[in-house]
């Protein structure tokens, strides 16, 4: 197990290094300058600015410098928001993104779970068709359409919840709901098919034969076993939700990270592009790693002995 | 198992609490004291499309920051409702006979830390702009302040800038030569003063938070939550505080226009900009307004191109595009057709007539006239069919405009083929600067409130020329107008410059001037909208009964 961990962490670092390198050089291929107001800068000013930020150096040297700073944990300063460090920009904005993402995950998991269980237990009934229909709709309608509808009907027409802005807990509910639709649909479908499979297993028949009540059978044997694959799926889903909130954040005026990322690419804010890419990649790699570890605890069939590790 | 679940529930709860505390909600809980003494609540609620990158006046480079600076600080001059400069901190402005040396006397006023605003504060801030080679340092060159150009070219030291604090209340500014634009430019936020002690104390954190900047203007910034908004409060220590009616202004960062409209519907904000998709829905609303803006959208021609280098061809292209169809059917965002280089409603003559009205329309005509010019041009260049490409940025708007132009030109000019080349914005600019295009869909925002900002960009070798255009007559007249101090004569020169550019040379094809459609509540009074520098002045705004 220990050796497996060391090896995995080593791989993670290598992956991150490859991502940093590729992003750095790809970014250099983008046309333009990171400076503000490029329409009005004269060539003279451009030369002075380039020298000031070391952008007149060959790309190789810039890359080595960047790596040097990165190893010391320095992500540099933003070009567009002069004086602001990239790490402070990330730490200021990750909070709202993470909160909405996680809340969406909780909403989605709970609703999805309920829908999935009902639909498996009442297989081929009107309930089953109803929740399957909800799941299909949830998968096929993009979350931003749902967001716009929620904003208009719940916010403007009914005035139950704030239309947008970031002013206390009530303003997190609509964006989380809009985001949770995909999660709900995914979880519901997953649970349904897993449960249907588990319900046909021999040990379920055995449990019933032992005289357990139906509730005991469902809770202790069926749901618990059906949950295992769902847990592994939630990890990557969590990351993609936390990072994929761009449109939702824009619609609900949430001061999150998603919007910053696209913006930084559009204005070519080199240090911010690098910083957020590294942050997202590290997060993703870490979550995948975590899921692998948790999976081992949940499912006794998987062990991380030497030589067997994936 | 049960214990485990309880534990994890506890952890989840703690994590939620932790996350909530990391969420930076803005404080909306405080109650606005309504009906105090039966007075109207003087609170204005507005939106801005982005956060402010920095409030350091020497480094600020975007309209939103300029607006904040304009409302929390005070310089020598500020813009009035006609965008003309009026004295602000300066009580007196004396000029030497040759109009090169300007002496300002400052009124008594205080920074928000209690220190007086002195002439030294101007000297410090202006030299700081030059020292840091700031994005708007070129404004000092435009203003013609002594040595500014040499400093930008790294030939002189920033300390040699032509500004000197004679004493606490007297400021002396020396120009390279007389410059009729000088006063107009002084309203620009880059010319604001800064308190040296405070700036140095804050170091590189200066003006990045609400408590990192000092105020001497009509309002104070009491709250600034990044990416969410900021809040102004009336500055009781402002020298002209009795003119300020508003007590509070809440600004919310709202990036999506339809979100803004929904906030307007729920009375959370009092003024919103509409996207073109929403204009149809609201155009009959009683609070709907269309404002003319000063952004110019036009076609650049590569003047070295074998066909486009021909004046009649350029004229034909000018005439063959139905600009009204473009703004009213395609864009529908408040833009209006433009047949000149200086937009309408931008600047008045000394006897108060609009520049556009005085100069009229250039290069307009029927399709038939366009075809005649086209035939003539082709004959002169010896061509029959012409295929050219147009360089555009890959934004939705630019694509729509380019497709419209393509259809118009190919329909109306026989043998004309237009290929659209869409590239990222930054690359569009690079291609333009290198003049590696045939036609380029361009835009230009004015730097200051004077027609010159649209006219001197066409000088030979100017950094905004970008199309190899050269007419020695234009260069000569620009040089003359730059030092002409008789305002009537100067205005005539400005009118003549546009005639050279468009009537004589048809050097570009203007398409439209930008506009915006807004919803604004009836009770809002006196919010000034400016075409250059700061977008809004709230000093004289108020809420009616």
PDB file of C-alpha atoms in Angstrom, chain B residues 239-489:
ATOM      1  CA  UNK B 239     -15.668  71.123  -1.064  1.00  0.00           C
ATOM      2  CA  UNK B 240     -18.948  71.217  -3.000  1.00  0.00           C
ATOM      3  CA  UNK B 241     -20.852  68.814  -0.747  1.00  0.00           C
ATOM      4  CA  UNK B 242     -24.013  70.890  -0.857  1.00  0.00           C
ATOM      5  CA  UNK B 243     -24.367  70.165  -4.571  1.00  0.00           C
ATOM      6  CA  UNK B 244     -24.350  66.410  -3.942  1.00  0.00           C
ATOM      7  CA  UNK B 245     -27.872  65.045  -3.471  1.00  0.00           C
ATOM      8  CA  UNK B 246     -27.371  61.276  -3.378  1.00  0.00           C
ATOM      9  CA  UNK B 247     -26.556  59.663  -0.033  1.00  0.00           C
ATOM     10  CA  UNK B 248     -25.681  56.225  -1.340  1.00  0.00           C
ATOM     11  CA  UNK B 249     -24.954  54.468  -4.592  1.00  0.00           C
ATOM     12  CA  UNK B 250     -24.894  50.674  -4.717  1.00  0.00           C
ATOM     13  CA  UNK B 251     -23.100  49.169  -7.679  1.00  0.00           C
ATOM     14  CA  UNK B 252     -23.542  45.479  -8.490  1.00  0.00           C
ATOM     15  CA  UNK B 253     -21.309  43.546 -10.860  1.00  0.00           C
ATOM     16  CA  UNK B 254     -23.690  41.848 -13.295  1.00  0.00           C
ATOM     17  CA  UNK B 255     -22.087  40.252 -16.329  1.00  0.00           C
ATOM     18  CA  UNK B 256     -25.147  38.933 -18.088  1.00  0.00           C
ATOM     19  CA  UNK B 257     -27.490  41.561 -19.611  1.00  0.00           C
ATOM     20  CA  UNK B 258     -30.645  39.496 -19.159  1.00  0.00           C
ATOM     21  CA  UNK B 259     -29.783  39.027 -15.491  1.00  0.00           C
ATOM     22  CA  UNK B 260     -29.542  42.813 -15.262  1.00  0.00           C
ATOM     23  CA  UNK B 261     -32.992  43.143 -16.779  1.00  0.00           C
ATOM     24  CA  UNK B 262     -34.425  40.620 -14.323  1.00  0.00           C
ATOM     25  CA  UNK B 263     -32.889  42.608 -11.471  1.00  0.00           C
ATOM     26  CA  UNK B 264     -34.477  45.738 -12.888  1.00  0.00           C
ATOM     27  CA  UNK B 265     -37.848  43.967 -13.022  1.00  0.00           C
ATOM     28  CA  UNK B 266     -37.599  43.089  -9.344  1.00  0.00           C
ATOM     29  CA  UNK B 267     -36.635  46.710  -8.531  1.00  0.00           C
ATOM     30  CA  UNK B 268     -33.207  45.729  -7.294  1.00  0.00           C
ATOM     31  CA  UNK B 269     -31.532  48.152  -9.688  1.00  0.00           C
ATOM     32  CA  UNK B 270     -32.624  51.444 -11.257  1.00  0.00           C
ATOM     33  CA  UNK B 271     -30.723  51.478 -14.527  1.00  0.00           C
ATOM     34  CA  UNK B 272     -29.691  48.647 -16.853  1.00  0.00           C
ATOM     35  CA  UNK B 273     -28.232  48.290 -20.293  1.00  0.00           C
ATOM     36  CA  UNK B 274     -30.204  46.063 -22.647  1.00  0.00           C
ATOM     37  CA  UNK B 275     -28.680  43.561 -25.012  1.00  0.00           C
ATOM     38  CA  UNK B 276     -30.010  43.701 -28.568  1.00  0.00           C
ATOM     39  CA  UNK B 277     -32.011  40.519 -27.958  1.00  0.00           C
ATOM     40  CA  UNK B 278     -34.019  42.342 -25.301  1.00  0.00           C
ATOM     41  CA  UNK B 279     -34.569  45.588 -27.180  1.00  0.00           C
ATOM     42  CA  UNK B 280     -37.634  44.326 -29.051  1.00  0.00           C
ATOM     43  CA  UNK B 281     -39.235  43.253 -25.823  1.00  0.00           C
ATOM     44  CA  UNK B 282     -38.751  46.602 -24.073  1.00  0.00           C
ATOM     45  CA  UNK B 283     -38.743  49.197 -26.821  1.00  0.00           C
ATOM     46  CA  UNK B 284     -42.284  50.330 -25.967  1.00  0.00           C
ATOM     47  CA  UNK B 285     -41.568  50.549 -22.256  1.00  0.00           C
ATOM     48  CA  UNK B 286     -41.934  54.098 -20.960  1.00  0.00           C
ATOM     49  CA  UNK B 287     -38.526  53.892 -19.290  1.00  0.00           C
ATOM     50  CA  UNK B 288     -36.757  52.738 -22.439  1.00  0.00           C
ATOM     51  CA  UNK B 289     -34.075  55.073 -23.822  1.00  0.00           C
ATOM     52  CA  UNK B 290     -31.480  54.913 -26.549  1.00  0.00           C
ATOM     53  CA  UNK B 291     -28.224  56.765 -26.012  1.00  0.00           C
ATOM     54  CA  UNK B 292     -25.725  57.578 -28.693  1.00  0.00           C
ATOM     55  CA  UNK B 293     -22.231  56.441 -27.804  1.00  0.00           C
ATOM     56  CA  UNK B 294     -18.980  57.546 -29.324  1.00  0.00           C
ATOM     57  CA  UNK B 295     -17.444  54.286 -30.432  1.00  0.00           C
ATOM     58  CA  UNK B 296     -16.868  54.332 -34.186  1.00  0.00           C
ATOM     59  CA  UNK B 297     -17.042  51.157 -36.268  1.00  0.00           C
ATOM     60  CA  UNK B 298     -15.570  51.389 -39.729  1.00  0.00           C
ATOM     61  CA  UNK B 299     -13.752  49.613 -42.533  1.00  0.00           C
ATOM     62  CA  UNK B 300     -10.056  50.174 -42.990  1.00  0.00           C
ATOM     63  CA  UNK B 301      -8.725  49.856 -46.534  1.00  0.00           C
ATOM     64  CA  UNK B 302      -5.218  48.742 -47.269  1.00  0.00           C
ATOM     65  CA  UNK B 303      -4.134  51.767 -49.271  1.00  0.00           C
ATOM     66  CA  UNK B 304      -1.292  49.797 -50.896  1.00  0.00           C
ATOM     67  CA  UNK B 305      -3.749  47.269 -52.330  1.00  0.00           C
ATOM     68  CA  UNK B 306      -3.841  47.378 -56.162  1.00  0.00           C
ATOM     69  CA  UNK B 307      -7.613  47.836 -56.290  1.00  0.00           C
ATOM     70  CA  UNK B 308      -8.555  49.213 -52.875  1.00  0.00           C
ATOM     71  CA  UNK B 309      -5.834  51.819 -53.315  1.00  0.00           C
ATOM     72  CA  UNK B 310      -8.165  53.426 -55.847  1.00  0.00           C
ATOM     73  CA  UNK B 311     -10.297  56.246 -54.520  1.00  0.00           C
ATOM     74  CA  UNK B 312     -13.341  55.515 -56.690  1.00  0.00           C
ATOM     75  CA  UNK B 313     -13.356  51.889 -55.594  1.00  0.00           C
ATOM     76  CA  UNK B 314     -13.341  53.017 -51.975  1.00  0.00           C
ATOM     77  CA  UNK B 315     -16.124  55.458 -52.692  1.00  0.00           C
ATOM     78  CA  UNK B 316     -18.157  52.742 -54.354  1.00  0.00           C
ATOM     79  CA  UNK B 317     -17.756  50.489 -51.317  1.00  0.00           C
ATOM     80  CA  UNK B 318     -18.838  53.363 -49.090  1.00  0.00           C
ATOM     81  CA  UNK B 319     -21.982  53.930 -51.112  1.00  0.00           C
ATOM     82  CA  UNK B 320     -22.882  50.294 -51.724  1.00  0.00           C
ATOM     83  CA  UNK B 321     -23.533  49.475 -48.066  1.00  0.00           C
ATOM     84  CA  UNK B 322     -26.962  50.277 -46.659  1.00  0.00           C
ATOM     85  CA  UNK B 323     -25.907  51.368 -43.187  1.00  0.00           C
ATOM     86  CA  UNK B 324     -29.408  51.906 -41.905  1.00  0.00           C
ATOM     87  CA  UNK B 325     -30.280  48.305 -42.628  1.00  0.00           C
ATOM     88  CA  UNK B 326     -27.191  47.290 -40.706  1.00  0.00           C
ATOM     89  CA  UNK B 327     -28.058  49.204 -37.539  1.00  0.00           C
ATOM     90  CA  UNK B 328     -31.841  48.837 -37.572  1.00  0.00           C
ATOM     91  CA  UNK B 329     -32.279  45.273 -38.799  1.00  0.00           C
ATOM     92  CA  UNK B 330     -29.047  43.455 -38.014  1.00  0.00           C
ATOM     93  CA  UNK B 331     -27.675  45.075 -34.870  1.00  0.00           C
ATOM     94  CA  UNK B 332     -30.730  46.641 -33.195  1.00  0.00           C
ATOM     95  CA  UNK B 333     -28.607  47.626 -30.192  1.00  0.00           C
ATOM     96  CA  UNK B 334     -28.982  51.400 -30.316  1.00  0.00           C
ATOM     97  CA  UNK B 335     -26.269  51.880 -32.954  1.00  0.00           C
ATOM     98  CA  UNK B 336     -26.914  54.475 -35.628  1.00  0.00           C
ATOM     99  CA  UNK B 337     -25.569  54.863 -39.185  1.00  0.00           C
ATOM    100  CA  UNK B 338     -22.552  57.130 -39.549  1.00  0.00           C
ATOM    101  CA  UNK B 339     -21.327  58.864 -42.686  1.00  0.00           C
ATOM    102  CA  UNK B 340     -18.370  60.654 -41.172  1.00  0.00           C
ATOM    103  CA  UNK B 341     -15.483  59.900 -38.876  1.00  0.00           C
ATOM    104  CA  UNK B 342     -16.610  62.060 -35.932  1.00  0.00           C
ATOM    105  CA  UNK B 343     -19.824  60.661 -34.395  1.00  0.00           C
ATOM    106  CA  UNK B 344     -23.002  62.673 -33.927  1.00  0.00           C
ATOM    107  CA  UNK B 345     -23.623  64.315 -30.577  1.00  0.00           C
ATOM    108  CA  UNK B 346     -19.958  64.140 -29.680  1.00  0.00           C
ATOM    109  CA  UNK B 347     -18.778  67.725 -29.810  1.00  0.00           C
ATOM    110  CA  UNK B 348     -20.291  71.131 -30.441  1.00  0.00           C
ATOM    111  CA  UNK B 349     -18.785  74.080 -32.256  1.00  0.00           C
ATOM    112  CA  UNK B 350     -18.103  77.341 -30.351  1.00  0.00           C
ATOM    113  CA  UNK B 351     -21.535  78.578 -31.523  1.00  0.00           C
ATOM    114  CA  UNK B 352     -23.118  75.362 -30.246  1.00  0.00           C
ATOM    115  CA  UNK B 353     -23.767  73.341 -33.378  1.00  0.00           C
ATOM    116  CA  UNK B 354     -23.023  69.647 -33.636  1.00  0.00           C
ATOM    117  CA  UNK B 355     -19.950  68.711 -35.637  1.00  0.00           C
ATOM    118  CA  UNK B 356     -21.890  66.109 -37.608  1.00  0.00           C
ATOM    119  CA  UNK B 357     -24.589  68.584 -38.572  1.00  0.00           C
ATOM    120  CA  UNK B 358     -22.022  71.109 -39.740  1.00  0.00           C
ATOM    121  CA  UNK B 359     -20.072  68.689 -41.899  1.00  0.00           C
ATOM    122  CA  UNK B 360     -23.019  66.627 -43.123  1.00  0.00           C
ATOM    123  CA  UNK B 361     -22.753  63.195 -44.709  1.00  0.00           C
ATOM    124  CA  UNK B 362     -19.886  61.974 -46.854  1.00  0.00           C
ATOM    125  CA  UNK B 363     -19.863  59.395 -49.629  1.00  0.00           C
ATOM    126  CA  UNK B 364     -23.535  58.539 -49.612  1.00  0.00           C
ATOM    127  CA  UNK B 365     -25.400  57.694 -52.755  1.00  0.00           C
ATOM    128  CA  UNK B 366     -27.703  55.277 -54.487  1.00  0.00           C
ATOM    129  CA  UNK B 367     -26.691  51.813 -55.602  1.00  0.00           C
ATOM    130  CA  UNK B 368     -26.561  53.162 -59.139  1.00  0.00           C
ATOM    131  CA  UNK B 369     -24.075  55.853 -58.169  1.00  0.00           C
ATOM    132  CA  UNK B 370     -22.076  53.241 -56.343  1.00  0.00           C
ATOM    133  CA  UNK B 371     -21.975  51.102 -59.468  1.00  0.00           C
ATOM    134  CA  UNK B 372     -20.838  54.039 -61.558  1.00  0.00           C
ATOM    135  CA  UNK B 373     -17.979  54.791 -59.174  1.00  0.00           C
ATOM    136  CA  UNK B 374     -17.187  51.094 -59.123  1.00  0.00           C
ATOM    137  CA  UNK B 375     -17.019  50.860 -62.919  1.00  0.00           C
ATOM    138  CA  UNK B 376     -14.824  53.940 -63.028  1.00  0.00           C
ATOM    139  CA  UNK B 377     -12.497  52.570 -60.385  1.00  0.00           C
ATOM    140  CA  UNK B 378     -12.184  49.213 -62.130  1.00  0.00           C
ATOM    141  CA  UNK B 379     -11.366  50.911 -65.387  1.00  0.00           C
ATOM    142  CA  UNK B 380      -8.664  52.982 -63.749  1.00  0.00           C
ATOM    143  CA  UNK B 381      -7.084  49.956 -62.114  1.00  0.00           C
ATOM    144  CA  UNK B 382      -7.577  47.778 -65.199  1.00  0.00           C
ATOM    145  CA  UNK B 383      -9.400  44.999 -63.302  1.00  0.00           C
ATOM    146  CA  UNK B 384     -12.628  43.149 -63.995  1.00  0.00           C
ATOM    147  CA  UNK B 385     -13.226  40.873 -61.057  1.00  0.00           C
ATOM    148  CA  UNK B 386     -11.953  41.615 -57.625  1.00  0.00           C
ATOM    149  CA  UNK B 387     -11.621  39.175 -54.761  1.00  0.00           C
ATOM    150  CA  UNK B 388     -10.591  40.680 -51.454  1.00  0.00           C
ATOM    151  CA  UNK B 389     -10.750  39.461 -47.884  1.00  0.00           C
ATOM    152  CA  UNK B 390     -11.948  41.171 -44.758  1.00  0.00           C
ATOM    153  CA  UNK B 391     -10.107  40.802 -41.464  1.00  0.00           C
ATOM    154  CA  UNK B 392     -12.477  40.521 -38.505  1.00  0.00           C
ATOM    155  CA  UNK B 393     -12.470  39.363 -34.908  1.00  0.00           C
ATOM    156  CA  UNK B 394     -14.423  36.173 -34.301  1.00  0.00           C
ATOM    157  CA  UNK B 395     -17.078  37.751 -32.111  1.00  0.00           C
ATOM    158  CA  UNK B 396     -20.772  37.273 -32.889  1.00  0.00           C
ATOM    159  CA  UNK B 397     -21.283  40.948 -33.597  1.00  0.00           C
ATOM    160  CA  UNK B 398     -18.351  41.277 -35.973  1.00  0.00           C
ATOM    161  CA  UNK B 399     -19.435  38.141 -37.833  1.00  0.00           C
ATOM    162  CA  UNK B 400     -22.956  39.473 -38.259  1.00  0.00           C
ATOM    163  CA  UNK B 401     -21.664  42.790 -39.548  1.00  0.00           C
ATOM    164  CA  UNK B 402     -19.156  41.148 -41.898  1.00  0.00           C
ATOM    165  CA  UNK B 403     -21.774  38.823 -43.387  1.00  0.00           C
ATOM    166  CA  UNK B 404     -24.070  41.743 -43.975  1.00  0.00           C
ATOM    167  CA  UNK B 405     -21.314  43.735 -45.698  1.00  0.00           C
ATOM    168  CA  UNK B 406     -20.420  40.724 -47.776  1.00  0.00           C
ATOM    169  CA  UNK B 407     -23.981  40.331 -48.994  1.00  0.00           C
ATOM    170  CA  UNK B 408     -24.348  44.042 -49.709  1.00  0.00           C
ATOM    171  CA  UNK B 409     -21.098  44.432 -51.617  1.00  0.00           C
ATOM    172  CA  UNK B 410     -21.433  41.228 -53.651  1.00  0.00           C
ATOM    173  CA  UNK B 411     -25.025  42.114 -54.575  1.00  0.00           C
ATOM    174  CA  UNK B 412     -24.431  45.718 -55.434  1.00  0.00           C
ATOM    175  CA  UNK B 413     -20.985  45.745 -57.016  1.00  0.00           C
ATOM    176  CA  UNK B 414     -20.724  43.397 -60.026  1.00  0.00           C
ATOM    177  CA  UNK B 415     -17.615  41.233 -59.961  1.00  0.00           C
ATOM    178  CA  UNK B 416     -16.866  41.892 -56.309  1.00  0.00           C
ATOM    179  CA  UNK B 417     -16.099  38.916 -54.069  1.00  0.00           C
ATOM    180  CA  UNK B 418     -15.507  39.246 -50.364  1.00  0.00           C
ATOM    181  CA  UNK B 419     -13.966  36.527 -48.228  1.00  0.00           C
ATOM    182  CA  UNK B 420     -14.422  36.719 -44.485  1.00  0.00           C
ATOM    183  CA  UNK B 421     -11.391  35.878 -42.365  1.00  0.00           C
ATOM    184  CA  UNK B 422     -12.343  35.657 -38.707  1.00  0.00           C
ATOM    185  CA  UNK B 423      -9.494  35.475 -36.177  1.00  0.00           C
ATOM    186  CA  UNK B 424      -9.258  36.039 -32.412  1.00  0.00           C
ATOM    187  CA  UNK B 425      -9.482  39.695 -31.401  1.00  0.00           C
ATOM    188  CA  UNK B 426      -5.819  40.072 -30.501  1.00  0.00           C
ATOM    189  CA  UNK B 427      -4.770  38.602 -33.803  1.00  0.00           C
ATOM    190  CA  UNK B 428      -7.096  40.893 -35.722  1.00  0.00           C
ATOM    191  CA  UNK B 429      -5.181  43.734 -34.159  1.00  0.00           C
ATOM    192  CA  UNK B 430      -1.784  42.250 -34.993  1.00  0.00           C
ATOM    193  CA  UNK B 431      -2.795  41.748 -38.612  1.00  0.00           C
ATOM    194  CA  UNK B 432      -4.031  45.307 -38.717  1.00  0.00           C
ATOM    195  CA  UNK B 433      -0.830  46.709 -37.236  1.00  0.00           C
ATOM    196  CA  UNK B 434       1.248  44.788 -39.760  1.00  0.00           C
ATOM    197  CA  UNK B 435      -1.128  45.913 -42.558  1.00  0.00           C
ATOM    198  CA  UNK B 436      -1.484  42.363 -43.833  1.00  0.00           C
ATOM    199  CA  UNK B 437      -5.131  42.669 -44.822  1.00  0.00           C
ATOM    200  CA  UNK B 438      -7.262  43.990 -47.675  1.00  0.00           C
ATOM    201  CA  UNK B 439     -10.189  45.242 -45.648  1.00  0.00           C
ATOM    202  CA  UNK B 440     -10.385  45.273 -41.881  1.00  0.00           C
ATOM    203  CA  UNK B 441     -13.430  45.715 -39.675  1.00  0.00           C
ATOM    204  CA  UNK B 442     -12.202  48.130 -37.050  1.00  0.00           C
ATOM    205  CA  UNK B 443     -13.416  50.165 -34.151  1.00  0.00           C
ATOM    206  CA  UNK B 444     -12.121  53.232 -32.403  1.00  0.00           C
ATOM    207  CA  UNK B 445     -13.004  54.714 -29.047  1.00  0.00           C
ATOM    208  CA  UNK B 446     -12.219  58.366 -28.413  1.00  0.00           C
ATOM    209  CA  UNK B 447      -9.528  59.225 -25.849  1.00  0.00           C
ATOM    210  CA  UNK B 448     -10.838  62.680 -25.045  1.00  0.00           C
ATOM    211  CA  UNK B 449     -13.825  64.857 -25.837  1.00  0.00           C
ATOM    212  CA  UNK B 450     -12.579  66.629 -28.918  1.00  0.00           C
ATOM    213  CA  UNK B 451     -12.909  65.688 -32.619  1.00  0.00           C
ATOM    214  CA  UNK B 452      -9.107  65.597 -32.869  1.00  0.00           C
ATOM    215  CA  UNK B 453      -9.147  62.159 -31.260  1.00  0.00           C
ATOM    216  CA  UNK B 454     -10.710  60.807 -34.486  1.00  0.00           C
ATOM    217  CA  UNK B 455      -8.681  62.954 -36.857  1.00  0.00           C
ATOM    218  CA  UNK B 456      -5.020  62.805 -35.884  1.00  0.00           C
ATOM    219  CA  UNK B 457      -4.985  59.010 -35.999  1.00  0.00           C
ATOM    220  CA  UNK B 458      -4.484  59.213 -39.765  1.00  0.00           C
ATOM    221  CA  UNK B 459      -1.085  60.924 -39.646  1.00  0.00           C
ATOM    222  CA  UNK B 460       1.685  59.271 -41.591  1.00  0.00           C
ATOM    223  CA  UNK B 461       3.339  56.681 -39.371  1.00  0.00           C
ATOM    224  CA  UNK B 462       0.838  57.240 -36.545  1.00  0.00           C
ATOM    225  CA  UNK B 463       0.351  54.145 -34.415  1.00  0.00           C
ATOM    226  CA  UNK B 464      -3.380  54.119 -35.165  1.00  0.00           C
ATOM    227  CA  UNK B 465      -3.077  54.654 -38.919  1.00  0.00           C
ATOM    228  CA  UNK B 466      -2.496  50.981 -39.706  1.00  0.00           C
ATOM    229  CA  UNK B 467      -3.482  51.245 -43.358  1.00  0.00           C
ATOM    230  CA  UNK B 468      -0.606  53.077 -45.090  1.00  0.00           C
ATOM    231  CA  UNK B 469      -2.755  56.145 -45.595  1.00  0.00           C
ATOM    232  CA  UNK B 470      -0.852  59.333 -46.252  1.00  0.00           C
ATOM    233  CA  UNK B 471      -2.013  62.750 -47.365  1.00  0.00           C
ATOM    234  CA  UNK B 472       0.503  65.537 -46.668  1.00  0.00           C
ATOM    235  CA  UNK B 473      -2.348  68.044 -46.563  1.00  0.00           C
ATOM    236  CA  UNK B 474      -3.889  66.258 -43.614  1.00  0.00           C
ATOM    237  CA  UNK B 475      -0.573  66.062 -41.759  1.00  0.00           C
ATOM    238  CA  UNK B 476       0.022  69.745 -42.277  1.00  0.00           C
ATOM    239  CA  UNK B 477      -3.426  70.785 -41.135  1.00  0.00           C
ATOM    240  CA  UNK B 478      -3.280  68.587 -38.024  1.00  0.00           C
ATOM    241  CA  UNK B 479      -0.022  70.277 -37.050  1.00  0.00           C
ATOM    242  CA  UNK B 480      -1.640  73.679 -37.520  1.00  0.00           C
ATOM    243  CA  UNK B 481      -4.787  72.813 -35.591  1.00  0.00           C
ATOM    244  CA  UNK B 482      -2.739  71.474 -32.700  1.00  0.00           C
ATOM    245  CA  UNK B 483      -1.441  74.909 -31.824  1.00  0.00           C
ATOM    246  CA  UNK B 484      -4.290  77.125 -33.045  1.00  0.00           C
ATOM    247  CA  UNK B 485      -5.702  78.949 -30.051  1.00  0.00           C
ATOM    248  CA  UNK B 486      -8.512  80.793 -31.821  1.00  0.00           C
ATOM    249  CA  UNK B 487     -11.338  78.349 -31.150  1.00  0.00           C
ATOM    250  CA  UNK B 488     -13.470  79.301 -34.141  1.00  0.00           C
ATOM    251  CA  UNK B 489     -10.557  78.990 -36.555  1.00  0.00           C
TER     252      UNK B 489
END
